[in-house]
């Protein structure tokens, strides 16, 4: 396994950690924004896994395996896109409902969300750096995708912190931002 593949594997593991962290924090706090961000991270694992599989097929596969993997990749991409849109509609309907949600354990959850932003930042820098060093355009593109995820995570963090200052609707707004970005990625 080369440097590019190892980089992708490390970032897949980091994204799985982010998914677990964000779903845990969303569950204990009631944050719709964190839930949306967790689903967004779930899609990132898929995108990064496709990049990983593509790199592995390029390295070890023949032309026949490469052609089959592209067809499977397209089918999986369509399935994941449909799943993303479904989750987006579900979370958007929750965010746009008139119900007020009182976030719980906000300081703890905000610290965990900040940790997620930091992980996104270092993943983006790591992918871009290794991509530039190895000449991997797909790794660089995935790094910029992680950078976009970092900005989405910052929006969610602002939504969580807003509830400390009497602005609970910021969490719903951050969920909408996260879902729009996720749906764009699904498209």
mmCIF file of C-alpha atoms in Angstrom:
data_model
loop_
_atom_site.group_PDB
_atom_site.id
_atom_site.type_symbol
_atom_site.label_atom_id
_atom_site.label_comp_id
_atom_site.label_asym_id
_atom_site.label_seq_id
_atom_site.Cartn_x
_atom_site.Cartn_y
_atom_site.Cartn_z
ATOM 1 C CA UNK A 1 0.000 0.000 0.000
ATOM 2 C CA UNK A 2 1.408 3.367 -1.047
ATOM 3 C CA UNK A 3 1.422 6.723 0.668
ATOM 4 C CA UNK A 4 -1.814 7.865 -1.006
ATOM 5 C CA UNK A 5 -3.693 4.747 0.068
ATOM 6 C CA UNK A 6 -2.394 5.011 3.645
ATOM 7 C CA UNK A 7 -3.500 8.657 3.759
ATOM 8 C CA UNK A 8 -6.987 7.731 2.599
ATOM 9 C CA UNK A 9 -7.188 4.873 5.105
ATOM 10 C CA UNK A 10 -6.206 7.199 7.980
ATOM 11 C CA UNK A 11 -8.849 9.730 6.949
ATOM 12 C CA UNK A 12 -11.535 7.034 6.640
ATOM 13 C CA UNK A 13 -10.782 6.020 10.230
ATOM 14 C CA UNK A 14 -10.895 9.696 11.301
ATOM 15 C CA UNK A 15 -14.274 10.113 9.572
ATOM 16 C CA UNK A 16 -15.669 7.026 11.310
ATOM 17 C CA UNK A 17 -14.576 8.569 14.622
ATOM 18 C CA UNK A 18 -16.319 11.809 13.594
ATOM 19 C CA UNK A 19 -19.514 9.937 12.762
ATOM 20 C CA UNK A 20 -19.575 8.210 16.145
ATOM 21 C CA UNK A 21 -18.740 11.456 17.971
ATOM 22 C CA UNK A 22 -21.351 13.508 16.130
ATOM 23 C CA UNK A 23 -24.173 10.982 16.491
ATOM 24 C CA UNK A 24 -23.336 10.634 20.195
ATOM 25 C CA UNK A 25 -23.337 14.412 20.706
ATOM 26 C CA UNK A 26 -26.537 14.820 18.666
ATOM 27 C CA UNK A 27 -28.225 12.121 20.728
ATOM 28 C CA UNK A 28 -27.361 13.606 24.113
ATOM 29 C CA UNK A 29 -27.981 17.226 23.098
ATOM 30 C CA UNK A 30 -30.954 16.988 20.756
ATOM 31 C CA UNK A 31 -29.095 19.047 18.143
ATOM 32 C CA UNK A 32 -30.524 18.714 14.655
ATOM 33 C CA UNK A 33 -27.422 20.457 13.294
ATOM 34 C CA UNK A 34 -25.120 17.821 14.767
ATOM 35 C CA UNK A 35 -27.333 15.058 13.442
ATOM 36 C CA UNK A 36 -27.142 16.595 9.965
ATOM 37 C CA UNK A 37 -23.377 16.963 10.321
ATOM 38 C CA UNK A 38 -23.085 13.303 11.338
ATOM 39 C CA UNK A 39 -24.947 12.230 8.191
ATOM 40 C CA UNK A 40 -22.712 14.540 6.192
ATOM 41 C CA UNK A 41 -19.669 12.759 7.660
ATOM 42 C CA UNK A 42 -21.292 9.456 6.719
ATOM 43 C CA UNK A 43 -21.349 10.558 3.081
ATOM 44 C CA UNK A 44 -17.707 11.605 3.394
ATOM 45 C CA UNK A 45 -16.747 8.060 4.340
ATOM 46 C CA UNK A 46 -18.410 6.862 1.159
ATOM 47 C CA UNK A 47 -16.690 9.466 -1.035
ATOM 48 C CA UNK A 48 -13.301 8.777 0.534
ATOM 49 C CA UNK A 49 -13.849 5.015 0.224
ATOM 50 C CA UNK A 50 -14.553 5.412 -3.491
ATOM 51 C CA UNK A 51 -11.285 7.355 -3.855
ATOM 52 C CA UNK A 52 -9.494 4.598 -1.907
ATOM 53 C CA UNK A 53 -10.972 1.827 -4.051
ATOM 54 C CA UNK A 54 -10.089 3.771 -7.192
ATOM 55 C CA UNK A 55 -6.486 4.126 -6.063
ATOM 56 C CA UNK A 56 -6.278 0.423 -5.172
ATOM 57 C CA UNK A 57 -7.798 -0.671 -8.504
ATOM 58 C CA UNK A 58 -5.398 1.606 -10.362
ATOM 59 C CA UNK A 59 -2.464 0.159 -8.439
ATOM 60 C CA UNK A 60 -3.351 -3.555 -8.510
ATOM 61 C CA UNK A 61 -6.188 -4.143 -10.932
ATOM 62 C CA UNK A 62 -6.157 -4.948 -14.580
ATOM 63 C CA UNK A 63 -8.324 -3.330 -17.251
ATOM 64 C CA UNK A 64 -11.134 -5.859 -16.776
ATOM 65 C CA UNK A 65 -11.311 -5.261 -13.012
ATOM 66 C CA UNK A 66 -11.105 -1.525 -13.590
ATOM 67 C CA UNK A 67 -14.104 -1.584 -15.989
ATOM 68 C CA UNK A 68 -16.233 -3.647 -13.575
ATOM 69 C CA UNK A 69 -15.310 -1.469 -10.604
ATOM 70 C CA UNK A 70 -16.363 1.671 -12.510
ATOM 71 C CA UNK A 71 -19.816 0.176 -13.137
ATOM 72 C CA UNK A 72 -20.188 -0.840 -9.495
ATOM 73 C CA UNK A 73 -18.931 2.591 -8.449
ATOM 74 C CA UNK A 74 -21.635 4.276 -10.550
ATOM 75 C CA UNK A 75 -24.401 2.101 -9.071
ATOM 76 C CA UNK A 76 -23.148 2.753 -5.532
ATOM 77 C CA UNK A 77 -22.925 6.470 -6.240
ATOM 78 C CA UNK A 78 -26.558 6.555 -7.379
ATOM 79 C CA UNK A 79 -27.663 4.585 -4.309
ATOM 80 C CA UNK A 80 -25.747 6.876 -1.950
ATOM 81 C CA UNK A 81 -27.083 9.967 -3.729
ATOM 82 C CA UNK A 82 -30.656 8.769 -3.247
ATOM 83 C CA UNK A 83 -29.922 7.991 0.405
ATOM 84 C CA UNK A 84 -28.408 11.460 0.862
ATOM 85 C CA UNK A 85 -31.460 13.139 -0.614
ATOM 86 C CA UNK A 86 -33.782 11.044 1.571
ATOM 87 C CA UNK A 87 -31.840 11.928 4.740
ATOM 88 C CA UNK A 88 -31.693 15.550 3.635
ATOM 89 C CA UNK A 89 -35.459 15.736 3.243
ATOM 90 C CA UNK A 90 -36.000 14.048 6.627
ATOM 91 C CA UNK A 91 -33.664 16.375 8.513
ATOM 92 C CA UNK A 92 -34.876 19.447 6.635
ATOM 93 C CA UNK A 93 -38.456 18.609 7.609
ATOM 94 C CA UNK A 94 -37.345 18.315 11.253
ATOM 95 C CA UNK A 95 -35.469 21.612 11.019
ATOM 96 C CA UNK A 96 -38.355 23.429 9.353
ATOM 97 C CA UNK A 97 -40.986 22.116 11.759
ATOM 98 C CA UNK A 98 -42.326 24.680 14.182
ATOM 99 C CA UNK A 99 -41.182 22.708 17.228
ATOM 100 C CA UNK A 100 -38.709 24.388 19.556
ATOM 101 C CA UNK A 101 -35.913 22.168 20.768
ATOM 102 C CA UNK A 102 -33.983 22.987 23.892
ATOM 103 C CA UNK A 103 -30.410 21.781 23.551
ATOM 104 C CA UNK A 104 -28.932 19.914 26.498
ATOM 105 C CA UNK A 105 -25.327 19.756 27.769
ATOM 106 C CA UNK A 106 -24.386 22.647 25.480
ATOM 107 C CA UNK A 107 -20.861 23.406 26.807
ATOM 108 C CA UNK A 108 -19.863 19.728 26.600
ATOM 109 C CA UNK A 109 -21.453 19.314 23.172
ATOM 110 C CA UNK A 110 -19.835 22.537 21.903
ATOM 111 C CA UNK A 111 -16.422 21.260 23.015
ATOM 112 C CA UNK A 112 -17.044 17.971 21.187
ATOM 113 C CA UNK A 113 -18.222 19.824 18.075
ATOM 114 C CA UNK A 114 -15.091 22.001 18.203
ATOM 115 C CA UNK A 115 -12.991 18.832 18.368
ATOM 116 C CA UNK A 116 -14.784 17.682 15.201
ATOM 117 C CA UNK A 117 -13.863 20.958 13.474
ATOM 118 C CA UNK A 118 -10.220 20.410 14.434
ATOM 119 C CA UNK A 119 -10.290 16.857 13.036
ATOM 120 C CA UNK A 120 -11.783 18.158 9.767
ATOM 121 C CA UNK A 121 -9.111 20.848 9.554
ATOM 122 C CA UNK A 122 -6.228 18.420 9.948
ATOM 123 C CA UNK A 123 -7.791 15.873 7.574
ATOM 124 C CA UNK A 124 -8.137 18.545 4.894
ATOM 125 C CA UNK A 125 -4.551 19.741 5.352
ATOM 126 C CA UNK A 126 -3.206 16.178 5.395
ATOM 127 C CA UNK A 127 -5.034 15.117 2.207
ATOM 128 C CA UNK A 128 -4.060 18.259 0.315
ATOM 129 C CA UNK A 129 -0.424 18.002 1.448
ATOM 130 C CA UNK A 130 -0.041 14.340 0.512
ATOM 131 C CA UNK A 131 -1.990 14.907 -2.713
ATOM 132 C CA UNK A 132 0.397 17.681 -3.716
ATOM 133 C CA UNK A 133 3.446 15.631 -2.739
ATOM 134 C CA UNK A 134 2.291 12.577 -4.702
ATOM 135 C CA UNK A 135 0.572 14.357 -7.586
ATOM 136 C CA UNK A 136 -2.823 12.834 -6.743
ATOM 137 C CA UNK A 137 -5.605 15.079 -8.012
ATOM 138 C CA UNK A 138 -8.295 12.898 -6.421
ATOM 139 C CA UNK A 139 -6.619 13.202 -3.024
ATOM 140 C CA UNK A 140 -6.329 16.984 -3.409
ATOM 141 C CA UNK A 141 -10.018 17.199 -4.399
ATOM 142 C CA UNK A 142 -10.971 15.049 -1.409
ATOM 143 C CA UNK A 143 -8.890 17.377 0.786
ATOM 144 C CA UNK A 144 -10.823 20.397 -0.454
ATOM 145 C CA UNK A 145 -14.023 18.462 0.199
ATOM 146 C CA UNK A 146 -12.859 17.961 3.807
ATOM 147 C CA UNK A 147 -12.188 21.700 3.984
ATOM 148 C CA UNK A 148 -15.809 22.362 2.967
ATOM 149 C CA UNK A 149 -16.875 19.918 5.691
ATOM 150 C CA UNK A 150 -14.865 21.924 8.193
ATOM 151 C CA UNK A 151 -16.832 25.066 7.270
ATOM 152 C CA UNK A 152 -20.074 23.128 7.611
ATOM 153 C CA UNK A 153 -18.925 21.927 11.055
ATOM 154 C CA UNK A 154 -18.158 25.517 12.038
ATOM 155 C CA UNK A 155 -21.724 26.498 11.080
ATOM 156 C CA UNK A 156 -23.057 23.683 13.283
ATOM 157 C CA UNK A 157 -20.801 24.785 16.150
ATOM 158 C CA UNK A 158 -22.123 28.344 15.817
ATOM 159 C CA UNK A 159 -25.647 26.932 15.953
ATOM 160 C CA UNK A 160 -24.860 25.069 19.168
ATOM 161 C CA UNK A 161 -23.157 28.050 20.788
ATOM 162 C CA UNK A 162 -26.089 30.244 19.745
ATOM 163 C CA UNK A 163 -28.337 28.332 22.113
ATOM 164 C CA UNK A 164 -26.135 29.499 24.995
ATOM 165 C CA UNK A 165 -27.010 33.068 24.052
ATOM 166 C CA UNK A 166 -30.750 32.545 23.712
ATOM 167 C CA UNK A 167 -30.808 31.798 19.972
ATOM 168 C CA UNK A 168 -32.003 28.175 19.743
ATOM 169 C CA UNK A 169 -33.099 28.587 16.120
ATOM 170 C CA UNK A 170 -29.449 28.828 15.032
ATOM 171 C CA UNK A 171 -29.237 25.036 15.479
ATOM 172 C CA UNK A 172 -32.043 24.579 12.956
ATOM 173 C CA UNK A 173 -30.385 27.029 10.560
ATOM 174 C CA UNK A 174 -27.091 25.155 10.860
ATOM 175 C CA UNK A 175 -28.944 21.892 10.127
ATOM 176 C CA UNK A 176 -30.367 23.447 6.974
ATOM 177 C CA UNK A 177 -26.894 24.640 5.913
ATOM 178 C CA UNK A 178 -25.425 21.174 6.556
ATOM 179 C CA UNK A 179 -28.221 19.466 4.628
ATOM 180 C CA UNK A 180 -27.952 21.813 1.654
ATOM 181 C CA UNK A 181 -24.203 21.134 1.488
ATOM 182 C CA UNK A 182 -24.847 17.412 1.871
ATOM 183 C CA UNK A 183 -27.453 17.436 -0.889
ATOM 184 C CA UNK A 184 -25.035 19.318 -3.165
ATOM 185 C CA UNK A 185 -22.466 16.590 -2.458
ATOM 186 C CA UNK A 186 -25.128 13.969 -3.214
ATOM 187 C CA UNK A 187 -25.900 15.648 -6.514
#
